[in-house]
mmCIF file of C-alpha atoms in Angstrom:
data_model
loop_
_atom_site.group_PDB
_atom_site.id
_atom_site.type_symbol
_atom_site.label_atom_id
_atom_site.label_comp_id
_atom_site.label_asym_id
_atom_site.label_seq_id
_atom_site.Cartn_x
_atom_site.Cartn_y
_atom_site.Cartn_z
ATOM 1 C CA MET A 1 76.028 21.586 -89.610
ATOM 2 C CA VAL A 2 76.924 17.618 -88.299
ATOM 3 C CA ALA A 3 77.110 14.987 -91.024
ATOM 4 C CA SER A 4 74.106 13.180 -89.605
ATOM 5 C CA SER A 5 71.842 16.541 -90.578
ATOM 6 C CA PRO A 6 69.939 16.713 -93.955
ATOM 7 C CA ALA A 7 71.339 18.150 -96.708
ATOM 8 C CA THR A 8 69.504 21.297 -97.635
ATOM 9 C CA THR A 9 70.178 23.270 -100.737
ATOM 10 C CA VAL A 10 69.030 27.067 -100.660
ATOM 11 C CA LEU A 11 67.328 27.858 -103.993
ATOM 12 C CA GLY A 12 66.987 31.707 -103.980
ATOM 13 C CA PRO A 13 63.831 33.569 -104.468
ATOM 14 C CA GLY A 14 60.956 30.641 -105.935
ATOM 15 C CA GLY A 15 58.743 33.371 -107.853
ATOM 16 C CA PRO A 16 57.264 36.508 -107.255
ATOM 17 C CA GLY A 17 58.032 38.393 -103.622
ATOM 18 C CA HIS A 18 59.547 35.071 -102.586
ATOM 19 C CA GLU A 19 61.796 35.535 -100.281
ATOM 20 C CA GLN A 20 63.615 32.003 -99.972
ATOM 21 C CA VAL A 21 63.342 28.286 -100.896
ATOM 22 C CA VAL A 22 64.493 25.963 -99.476
ATOM 23 C CA LEU A 23 65.276 22.084 -100.877
ATOM 24 C CA CYS A 24 65.907 18.998 -98.029
ATOM 25 C CA GLN A 25 67.158 15.593 -98.873
ATOM 26 C CA ASP A 26 67.872 13.202 -96.708
ATOM 27 C CA ARG A 27 68.783 9.576 -98.577
ATOM 28 C CA SER A 28 68.739 7.449 -95.707
ATOM 29 C CA SER A 29 64.972 8.195 -94.457
ATOM 30 C CA GLY A 30 64.180 8.774 -97.865
ATOM 31 C CA LEU A 31 63.184 12.748 -96.941
ATOM 32 C CA ARG A 32 62.094 14.408 -100.341
ATOM 33 C CA ALA A 33 60.937 17.986 -98.792
ATOM 34 C CA ILE A 34 60.543 21.880 -99.727
ATOM 35 C CA VAL A 35 60.214 24.937 -97.851
ATOM 36 C CA ALA A 36 59.246 28.188 -99.119
ATOM 37 C CA LEU A 37 59.337 30.920 -97.439
ATOM 38 C CA HIS A 38 57.091 34.124 -99.041
ATOM 39 C CA SER A 39 57.622 36.919 -96.569
ATOM 40 C CA THR A 40 58.961 37.768 -92.857
ATOM 41 C CA ALA A 41 58.228 41.175 -92.963
ATOM 42 C CA LEU A 42 55.729 40.614 -90.141
ATOM 43 C CA GLY A 43 58.018 37.855 -88.078
ATOM 44 C CA PRO A 44 59.005 33.896 -88.364
ATOM 45 C CA GLY A 45 57.055 32.565 -91.313
ATOM 46 C CA LEU A 46 54.436 30.289 -90.020
ATOM 47 C CA GLY A 47 52.869 27.397 -92.289
ATOM 48 C CA GLY A 48 51.876 23.603 -92.055
ATOM 49 C CA THR A 49 53.985 20.883 -93.237
ATOM 50 C CA ARG A 50 52.233 18.567 -96.313
ATOM 51 C CA PHE A 51 52.861 15.833 -96.787
ATOM 52 C CA HIS A 52 51.927 14.149 -99.916
ATOM 53 C CA PRO A 53 52.574 12.010 -103.113
ATOM 54 C CA TYR A 54 53.591 14.494 -105.834
ATOM 55 C CA PRO A 55 54.087 13.514 -109.192
ATOM 56 C CA SER A 56 57.244 15.448 -109.862
ATOM 57 C CA GLU A 57 59.250 17.968 -107.280
ATOM 58 C CA ASP A 58 58.252 20.680 -110.436
ATOM 59 C CA ALA A 59 54.338 20.002 -108.889
ATOM 60 C CA ALA A 60 56.017 20.041 -104.948
ATOM 61 C CA LEU A 61 57.709 23.377 -105.955
ATOM 62 C CA ALA A 62 54.801 24.543 -107.512
ATOM 63 C CA ASP A 63 52.055 23.756 -104.504
ATOM 64 C CA VAL A 64 54.952 25.398 -101.958
ATOM 65 C CA LEU A 65 55.314 28.446 -103.710
ATOM 66 C CA ASP A 66 51.092 28.991 -103.971
ATOM 67 C CA LEU A 67 50.436 27.625 -100.672
ATOM 68 C CA SER A 68 53.257 29.864 -98.667
ATOM 69 C CA ARG A 69 52.381 32.653 -101.067
ATOM 70 C CA GLY A 70 49.048 31.955 -99.322
ATOM 71 C CA MET A 71 50.153 31.916 -95.681
ATOM 72 C CA SER A 72 51.152 35.216 -95.725
ATOM 73 C CA TYR A 73 48.130 36.633 -96.657
ATOM 74 C CA LYS A 74 46.401 34.675 -93.863
ATOM 75 C CA ASN A 75 48.520 35.246 -91.260
ATOM 76 C CA ALA A 76 48.383 39.041 -91.882
ATOM 77 C CA LEU A 77 44.818 39.045 -92.211
ATOM 78 C CA ALA A 78 44.793 37.117 -89.114
ATOM 79 C CA GLY A 79 46.512 40.056 -87.222
ATOM 80 C CA LEU A 80 49.610 37.649 -86.751
ATOM 81 C CA ASP A 81 53.158 38.290 -85.968
ATOM 82 C CA HIS A 82 54.094 35.784 -88.890
ATOM 83 C CA GLY A 83 55.111 35.537 -92.380
ATOM 84 C CA GLY A 84 54.220 33.513 -94.671
ATOM 85 C CA GLY A 85 56.111 29.753 -94.846
ATOM 86 C CA LYS A 86 55.118 26.514 -96.042
ATOM 87 C CA ALA A 87 56.399 23.545 -96.421
ATOM 88 C CA VAL A 88 56.532 20.166 -98.504
ATOM 89 C CA ILE A 89 57.070 16.654 -98.121
ATOM 90 C CA ILE A 90 57.019 14.778 -101.381
ATOM 91 C CA GLY A 91 55.748 10.554 -100.718
ATOM 92 C CA ASP A 92 52.512 8.876 -100.120
ATOM 93 C CA PRO A 93 52.273 9.209 -95.770
ATOM 94 C CA ARG A 94 50.142 6.014 -95.530
ATOM 95 C CA ARG A 95 53.593 4.562 -96.896
ATOM 96 C CA ASP A 96 56.700 6.646 -96.303
ATOM 97 C CA LYS A 97 56.259 8.689 -93.263
ATOM 98 C CA THR A 98 58.221 6.754 -90.541
ATOM 99 C CA GLU A 99 59.979 8.020 -87.248
ATOM 100 C CA ALA A 100 63.396 8.824 -88.872
ATOM 101 C CA LEU A 101 61.838 10.842 -91.957
ATOM 102 C CA LEU A 102 60.344 12.464 -89.728
ATOM 103 C CA ARG A 103 63.011 13.672 -87.372
ATOM 104 C CA ALA A 104 65.152 14.476 -90.723
ATOM 105 C CA TYR A 105 62.660 16.812 -91.638
ATOM 106 C CA GLY A 106 62.949 18.390 -87.572
ATOM 107 C CA ARG A 107 66.780 18.712 -88.178
ATOM 108 C CA PHE A 108 65.996 20.504 -91.605
ATOM 109 C CA VAL A 109 63.355 23.138 -90.111
ATOM 110 C CA GLN A 110 66.115 23.496 -86.919
ATOM 111 C CA SER A 111 68.642 24.360 -89.300
ATOM 112 C CA LEU A 112 66.454 27.215 -90.802
ATOM 113 C CA GLY A 113 67.215 29.212 -87.415
ATOM 114 C CA GLY A 114 63.368 30.238 -86.143
ATOM 115 C CA ARG A 115 62.814 31.512 -90.007
ATOM 116 C CA TYR A 116 60.127 29.259 -90.655
ATOM 117 C CA VAL A 117 57.971 27.797 -87.542
ATOM 118 C CA THR A 118 56.482 24.793 -88.718
ATOM 119 C CA ALA A 119 52.955 23.052 -88.013
ATOM 120 C CA CYS A 120 50.423 20.556 -89.464
ATOM 121 C CA ASP A 121 48.810 19.872 -92.609
ATOM 122 C CA VAL A 122 47.409 17.558 -95.232
ATOM 123 C CA GLY A 123 49.245 14.303 -94.769
ATOM 124 C CA THR A 124 50.245 15.119 -90.557
ATOM 125 C CA TYR A 125 49.065 15.031 -87.658
ATOM 126 C CA VAL A 126 49.637 16.887 -83.792
ATOM 127 C CA GLU A 127 51.437 12.654 -83.467
ATOM 128 C CA ASP A 128 53.712 14.029 -86.410
ATOM 129 C CA MET A 129 54.289 17.307 -84.851
ATOM 130 C CA ASP A 130 55.598 15.664 -81.781
ATOM 131 C CA VAL A 131 58.320 13.480 -83.606
ATOM 132 C CA VAL A 132 59.606 16.635 -85.452
ATOM 133 C CA ALA A 133 59.941 17.973 -82.368
ATOM 134 C CA ARG A 134 62.235 15.679 -81.126
ATOM 135 C CA GLU A 135 64.660 17.399 -83.156
ATOM 136 C CA THR A 136 63.336 21.323 -83.769
ATOM 137 C CA ARG A 137 61.929 23.923 -80.969
ATOM 138 C CA PHE A 138 60.518 25.779 -83.946
ATOM 139 C CA VAL A 139 57.303 23.516 -84.009
ATOM 140 C CA THR A 140 53.964 24.330 -83.311
ATOM 141 C CA GLY A 141 50.558 22.647 -83.715
ATOM 142 C CA ARG A 142 51.653 19.553 -80.801
ATOM 143 C CA SER A 143 49.116 17.297 -79.028
ATOM 144 C CA GLU A 144 47.957 18.104 -75.788
ATOM 145 C CA HIS A 145 50.152 15.927 -73.556
ATOM 146 C CA SER A 146 53.281 17.306 -75.363
ATOM 147 C CA GLY A 147 52.028 20.867 -74.151
ATOM 148 C CA GLY A 148 50.349 21.839 -77.710
ATOM 149 C CA ALA A 149 47.132 22.682 -78.482
ATOM 150 C CA GLY A 150 45.793 19.112 -80.087
ATOM 151 C CA ASP A 151 44.329 19.693 -83.509
ATOM 152 C CA SER A 152 43.920 22.888 -85.225
ATOM 153 C CA SER A 153 40.951 21.665 -87.462
ATOM 154 C CA VAL A 154 38.816 21.912 -85.158
ATOM 155 C CA LEU A 155 39.404 26.325 -84.718
ATOM 156 C CA THR A 156 40.336 26.252 -89.085
ATOM 157 C CA ALA A 157 36.375 24.699 -89.219
ATOM 158 C CA TYR A 158 35.219 27.238 -86.701
ATOM 159 C CA GLY A 159 36.535 29.856 -88.562
ATOM 160 C CA VAL A 160 35.069 28.845 -91.711
ATOM 161 C CA LEU A 161 31.638 28.613 -90.162
ATOM 162 C CA GLN A 162 32.272 32.344 -89.356
ATOM 163 C CA GLY A 163 33.023 32.951 -92.902
ATOM 164 C CA LEU A 164 29.643 30.958 -93.444
ATOM 165 C CA ARG A 165 27.980 33.337 -92.105
ATOM 166 C CA ALA A 166 29.445 36.595 -93.040
ATOM 167 C CA SER A 167 28.872 35.567 -96.474
ATOM 168 C CA ALA A 168 25.266 34.476 -95.755
ATOM 169 C CA GLU A 169 24.585 38.296 -94.078
ATOM 170 C CA ARG A 170 26.256 39.817 -97.726
ATOM 171 C CA ALA A 171 24.625 37.222 -99.691
ATOM 172 C CA TRP A 172 21.110 36.939 -98.183
ATOM 173 C CA GLY A 173 20.903 39.844 -95.184
ATOM 174 C CA SER A 174 20.909 37.601 -92.151
ATOM 175 C CA ALA A 175 24.121 35.844 -91.034
ATOM 176 C CA SER A 176 21.492 32.556 -89.588
ATOM 177 C CA LEU A 177 22.478 29.398 -91.847
ATOM 178 C CA ALA A 178 19.140 27.623 -90.502
ATOM 179 C CA GLY A 179 17.824 26.018 -93.406
ATOM 180 C CA ARG A 180 20.485 26.652 -95.799
ATOM 181 C CA THR A 181 21.942 24.166 -98.248
ATOM 182 C CA VAL A 182 25.610 24.093 -98.100
ATOM 183 C CA GLY A 183 27.637 21.539 -99.712
ATOM 184 C CA VAL A 184 30.552 20.162 -98.259
ATOM 185 C CA ALA A 185 33.630 18.733 -100.812
ATOM 186 C CA GLY A 186 35.717 16.403 -98.382
ATOM 187 C CA VAL A 187 35.016 15.625 -94.743
ATOM 188 C CA GLY A 188 38.151 14.935 -93.738
ATOM 189 C CA LYS A 189 40.660 16.931 -91.086
ATOM 190 C CA VAL A 190 38.274 20.367 -91.589
ATOM 191 C CA GLY A 191 35.256 18.679 -93.656
ATOM 192 C CA ARG A 192 33.821 16.940 -90.842
ATOM 193 C CA HIS A 193 34.063 19.516 -87.930
ATOM 194 C CA LEU A 194 32.668 21.834 -90.313
ATOM 195 C CA VAL A 195 29.421 19.657 -91.296
ATOM 196 C CA GLY A 196 29.146 19.452 -87.396
ATOM 197 C CA HIS A 197 28.690 22.995 -86.908
ATOM 198 C CA LEU A 198 25.965 23.105 -89.834
ATOM 199 C CA VAL A 199 23.912 20.892 -88.248
ATOM 200 C CA ALA A 200 24.241 22.415 -85.430
ATOM 201 C CA GLU A 201 23.614 25.757 -86.882
ATOM 202 C CA GLY A 202 19.909 24.242 -88.664
ATOM 203 C CA ALA A 203 21.723 24.102 -92.436
ATOM 204 C CA ARG A 204 21.111 20.700 -94.441
ATOM 205 C CA ALA A 205 24.589 19.784 -95.168
ATOM 206 C CA VAL A 206 25.642 17.523 -98.467
ATOM 207 C CA VAL A 207 28.450 15.835 -98.604
ATOM 208 C CA THR A 208 31.091 13.492 -100.918
ATOM 209 C CA ASP A 209 34.767 12.448 -100.385
ATOM 210 C CA VAL A 210 37.095 10.379 -101.998
ATOM 211 C CA ASP A 211 37.356 8.267 -98.931
ATOM 212 C CA ALA A 212 34.765 6.271 -98.051
ATOM 213 C CA GLY A 213 35.387 5.924 -94.745
ATOM 214 C CA ALA A 214 35.742 9.617 -94.173
ATOM 215 C CA VAL A 215 31.750 10.216 -94.954
ATOM 216 C CA GLN A 216 30.733 6.770 -93.076
ATOM 217 C CA ARG A 217 32.370 8.490 -90.133
ATOM 218 C CA VAL A 218 30.140 11.720 -90.643
ATOM 219 C CA LEU A 219 27.488 9.702 -91.428
ATOM 220 C CA ALA A 220 28.387 7.519 -88.224
ATOM 221 C CA ALA A 221 27.929 11.262 -86.149
ATOM 222 C CA HIS A 222 25.519 12.882 -88.170
ATOM 223 C CA PRO A 223 22.763 10.266 -89.509
ATOM 224 C CA GLY A 224 20.561 12.810 -91.296
ATOM 225 C CA VAL A 225 23.412 13.844 -93.852
ATOM 226 C CA GLU A 226 23.100 13.546 -97.404
ATOM 227 C CA VAL A 227 25.661 12.113 -99.252
ATOM 228 C CA VAL A 228 26.432 12.621 -103.279
ATOM 229 C CA PRO A 229 28.960 10.086 -105.357
ATOM 230 C CA ASP A 230 31.600 12.890 -106.250
ATOM 231 C CA ALA A 231 32.083 16.556 -106.183
ATOM 232 C CA ALA A 232 30.906 16.859 -110.008
ATOM 233 C CA ALA A 233 27.892 16.171 -108.495
ATOM 234 C CA LEU A 234 28.028 18.277 -105.782
ATOM 235 C CA VAL A 235 28.448 21.340 -107.233
ATOM 236 C CA ARG A 236 25.986 20.535 -110.052
ATOM 237 C CA ALA A 237 23.747 20.254 -106.892
ATOM 238 C CA ASP A 238 20.891 22.617 -105.610
ATOM 239 C CA LEU A 239 22.859 24.473 -103.227
ATOM 240 C CA ASP A 240 22.718 27.799 -101.149
ATOM 241 C CA ALA A 241 26.310 27.427 -100.478
ATOM 242 C CA TYR A 242 29.373 25.393 -101.429
ATOM 243 C CA ALA A 243 32.498 24.538 -98.936
ATOM 244 C CA PRO A 244 35.229 22.915 -100.860
ATOM 245 C CA CYS A 245 37.372 21.482 -97.973
ATOM 246 C CA ALA A 246 39.660 18.680 -99.809
ATOM 247 C CA LEU A 247 42.687 19.591 -102.188
ATOM 248 C CA GLY A 248 43.278 22.951 -103.708
ATOM 249 C CA GLY A 249 42.382 23.576 -107.555
ATOM 250 C CA ALA A 250 38.389 22.864 -106.841
ATOM 251 C CA LEU A 251 37.357 25.858 -108.160
ATOM 252 C CA THR A 252 37.762 25.470 -112.330
ATOM 253 C CA ASP A 253 36.419 27.224 -114.969
ATOM 254 C CA GLU A 254 33.933 24.033 -115.580
ATOM 255 C CA VAL A 255 33.008 24.277 -111.772
ATOM 256 C CA VAL A 256 32.220 27.807 -111.938
ATOM 257 C CA GLU A 257 30.278 27.537 -115.383
ATOM 258 C CA VAL A 258 27.805 24.502 -113.345
ATOM 259 C CA LEU A 259 27.801 26.224 -109.816
ATOM 260 C CA ARG A 260 24.659 26.607 -108.543
ATOM 261 C CA ALA A 261 25.324 28.000 -104.894
ATOM 262 C CA ARG A 262 25.038 31.366 -104.309
ATOM 263 C CA VAL A 263 28.242 31.177 -102.105
ATOM 264 C CA VAL A 264 31.567 29.794 -102.188
ATOM 265 C CA CYS A 265 33.540 29.573 -98.425
ATOM 266 C CA GLY A 266 35.064 26.311 -97.550
ATOM 267 C CA GLY A 267 38.493 25.459 -96.109
ATOM 268 C CA ALA A 268 40.752 23.943 -98.565
ATOM 269 C CA ASN A 269 43.897 25.941 -99.527
ATOM 270 C CA ASN A 270 44.132 27.450 -102.852
ATOM 271 C CA GLN A 271 40.721 26.745 -104.231
ATOM 272 C CA LEU A 272 40.906 28.859 -107.473
ATOM 273 C CA ALA A 273 42.645 27.157 -110.196
ATOM 274 C CA HIS A 274 43.878 30.037 -111.385
ATOM 275 C CA PRO A 275 43.257 33.860 -110.787
ATOM 276 C CA GLY A 276 40.434 34.523 -113.492
ATOM 277 C CA VAL A 277 38.271 32.148 -112.132
ATOM 278 C CA ALA A 278 37.853 35.106 -109.317
ATOM 279 C CA ASP A 279 36.592 37.505 -111.892
ATOM 280 C CA ALA A 280 34.662 34.415 -113.849
ATOM 281 C CA LEU A 281 32.692 33.722 -109.967
ATOM 282 C CA ALA A 282 31.762 37.373 -109.610
ATOM 283 C CA GLU A 283 30.405 37.484 -113.168
ATOM 284 C CA ARG A 284 28.402 35.017 -112.185
ATOM 285 C CA GLY A 285 26.986 36.578 -109.254
ATOM 286 C CA VAL A 286 28.847 33.814 -107.032
ATOM 287 C CA LEU A 287 30.154 35.246 -103.684
ATOM 288 C CA TYR A 288 33.546 34.221 -102.978
ATOM 289 C CA ALA A 289 34.913 34.310 -99.614
ATOM 290 C CA PRO A 290 38.973 33.633 -100.039
ATOM 291 C CA ASP A 291 40.148 30.621 -98.819
ATOM 292 C CA PHE A 292 43.264 32.453 -96.992
ATOM 293 C CA VAL A 293 40.899 34.609 -95.549
ATOM 294 C CA VAL A 294 38.641 31.698 -93.978
ATOM 295 C CA ASN A 295 39.812 29.249 -92.971
ATOM 296 C CA ALA A 296 42.993 30.727 -90.639
ATOM 297 C CA GLY A 297 41.602 29.301 -87.458
ATOM 298 C CA GLY A 298 44.104 26.614 -87.464
ATOM 299 C CA VAL A 299 46.654 29.286 -88.081
ATOM 300 C CA ILE A 300 45.682 30.883 -85.468
ATOM 301 C CA GLN A 301 45.302 28.336 -82.781
ATOM 302 C CA VAL A 302 49.187 27.184 -84.054
ATOM 303 C CA ALA A 303 50.462 30.792 -83.401
ATOM 304 C CA ASP A 304 48.561 31.127 -80.061
ATOM 305 C CA GLU A 305 50.354 27.522 -79.248
ATOM 306 C CA VAL A 306 54.193 29.741 -79.541
ATOM 307 C CA ASP A 307 53.219 31.566 -76.321
ATOM 308 C CA GLY A 308 51.636 28.911 -74.658
ATOM 309 C CA PRO A 309 48.474 27.902 -75.700
ATOM 310 C CA VAL A 310 45.017 29.320 -74.261
ATOM 311 C CA PRO A 311 42.247 27.641 -76.061
ATOM 312 C CA GLU A 312 40.022 30.182 -75.058
ATOM 313 C CA ARG A 313 42.284 32.941 -75.962
ATOM 314 C CA ALA A 314 42.551 31.497 -79.848
ATOM 315 C CA ARG A 315 38.663 30.503 -80.268
ATOM 316 C CA GLU A 316 38.023 33.974 -79.043
ATOM 317 C CA ARG A 317 40.336 35.472 -82.193
ATOM 318 C CA ALA A 318 39.402 32.915 -84.754
ATOM 319 C CA GLY A 319 35.360 34.329 -83.674
ATOM 320 C CA ARG A 320 37.218 37.576 -85.723
ATOM 321 C CA ILE A 321 37.069 35.848 -88.904
ATOM 322 C CA PHE A 322 33.383 37.007 -89.231
ATOM 323 C CA ALA A 323 34.305 40.385 -88.974
ATOM 324 C CA THR A 324 37.532 40.280 -91.268
ATOM 325 C CA THR A 325 35.218 38.706 -93.594
ATOM 326 C CA GLN A 326 32.393 41.353 -93.592
ATOM 327 C CA ARG A 327 35.321 44.098 -94.203
ATOM 328 C CA VAL A 328 36.815 42.469 -97.203
ATOM 329 C CA PHE A 329 33.503 42.290 -98.736
ATOM 330 C CA ALA A 330 32.951 45.781 -97.852
ATOM 331 C CA VAL A 331 36.467 46.607 -99.205
ATOM 332 C CA ALA A 332 35.477 44.988 -102.299
ATOM 333 C CA GLN A 333 31.872 46.138 -103.110
ATOM 334 C CA GLU A 334 33.700 49.882 -102.243
ATOM 335 C CA HIS A 335 36.377 49.550 -104.794
ATOM 336 C CA ALA A 336 34.460 47.589 -107.502
ATOM 337 C CA THR A 337 36.804 44.548 -107.383
ATOM 338 C CA THR A 338 36.671 40.786 -106.485
ATOM 339 C CA PRO A 339 36.666 39.417 -102.816
ATOM 340 C CA VAL A 340 40.340 38.289 -103.696
ATOM 341 C CA ALA A 341 41.519 41.358 -104.370
ATOM 342 C CA ALA A 342 40.609 43.486 -101.577
ATOM 343 C CA ALA A 343 41.836 40.501 -99.418
ATOM 344 C CA GLU A 344 44.958 40.822 -101.085
ATOM 345 C CA HIS A 345 45.500 44.532 -100.901
ATOM 346 C CA LEU A 346 44.383 44.524 -96.835
ATOM 347 C CA ALA A 347 47.234 42.083 -96.391
ATOM 348 C CA GLU A 348 49.528 43.915 -98.154
ATOM 349 C CA GLU A 349 49.158 47.251 -96.761
ATOM 350 C CA ARG A 350 49.372 45.402 -93.551
ATOM 351 C CA MET A 351 52.451 43.495 -94.166
ATOM 352 C CA ALA A 352 54.090 46.834 -95.828
ATOM 353 C CA GLY A 353 53.055 48.682 -92.753
ATOM 354 C CA VAL A 354 54.704 46.738 -90.538
ATOM 355 C CA ALA A 355 57.842 46.298 -92.396
ATOM 356 C CA ARG A 356 58.191 50.380 -92.481
ATOM 357 C CA LEU A 357 58.876 49.898 -88.781
ATOM 358 C CA ARG A 358 61.922 48.142 -89.134
ATOM 359 C CA ASP A 359 63.424 51.616 -89.755
ATOM 360 C CA VAL A 360 62.680 52.847 -86.495
ATOM 361 C CA TRP A 361 65.660 51.717 -84.204
ATOM 362 C CA LEU A 362 65.192 50.449 -81.008
ATOM 363 C CA PRO A 363 68.093 50.549 -78.184
ATOM 364 C CA ARG A 364 69.265 47.007 -77.451
ATOM 365 C CA GLY A 365 68.979 44.957 -74.241
#
């Protein structure tokens, strides 16, 4: 590695099932990043780069471990030939994001030799991936003028819509969302597109966001949308479905106690504050569509881009989230377990089955 490359430290297994965790620091640009590879059983780890002002490196490490594990399950259930990986950059993207920092990060990704393919996430955008791509070929989620497929949040929202439709079918016997009231917490990247889908479906959308500007942009596009002050008010509202679309950990014990929605299905990653929340939701009769099942539209798009973007192909594959969600609910019912446990089982089954193929010898050349 040349002297200008960022310093990397291999931390080793980061938790149950994690293959590798790598810390990167480049003092000249201020880069502090962590990449976690949970599993490469299905192929190179694929997952976005989150740029967030974590209070500590420990908090960043905990987040990247959870996120990378979720990517293994998400990629497996989406039928992709990719394992689970994720990266976090520690800092405030509005203040700390620079060309030098992004290019240093790109060199860091390149140093992993293709074990990890990065893309956008919270705090990073297609324009950022264009900069990262100046230092590494292991990047996707790029802008259309740079040969990419553009904003992956559009297809993420479309996939969440399919999850909502499958949830509605399971809960009420019809996949139609017409006349249903859906609360959307977070109307930034994914949430604002989801609101557009809901309005088009004839649903009533109720929204909230800590960013007043994000709310105003939604209202400008959809004047009939109702706004509540915060997520605490939203979960207490008279909703049919609740869609968390901001940061993780939105579903706490306290939220479950007051939640009035029959369905929870949203775009945020790692929505459960702890694993026991899945059981608590089931005990209250709330149907939970696991986030790593329904928010896979974005990763489907960026995976499709690796082979050369074909928008129609990516959208068709994202549309399969409806059937995947149905299958998860069916397995959960058959085995008297939660949808989370059912989805994890299906993902682990595919990872184990494909990994066994590595024992089959193939001739070189």
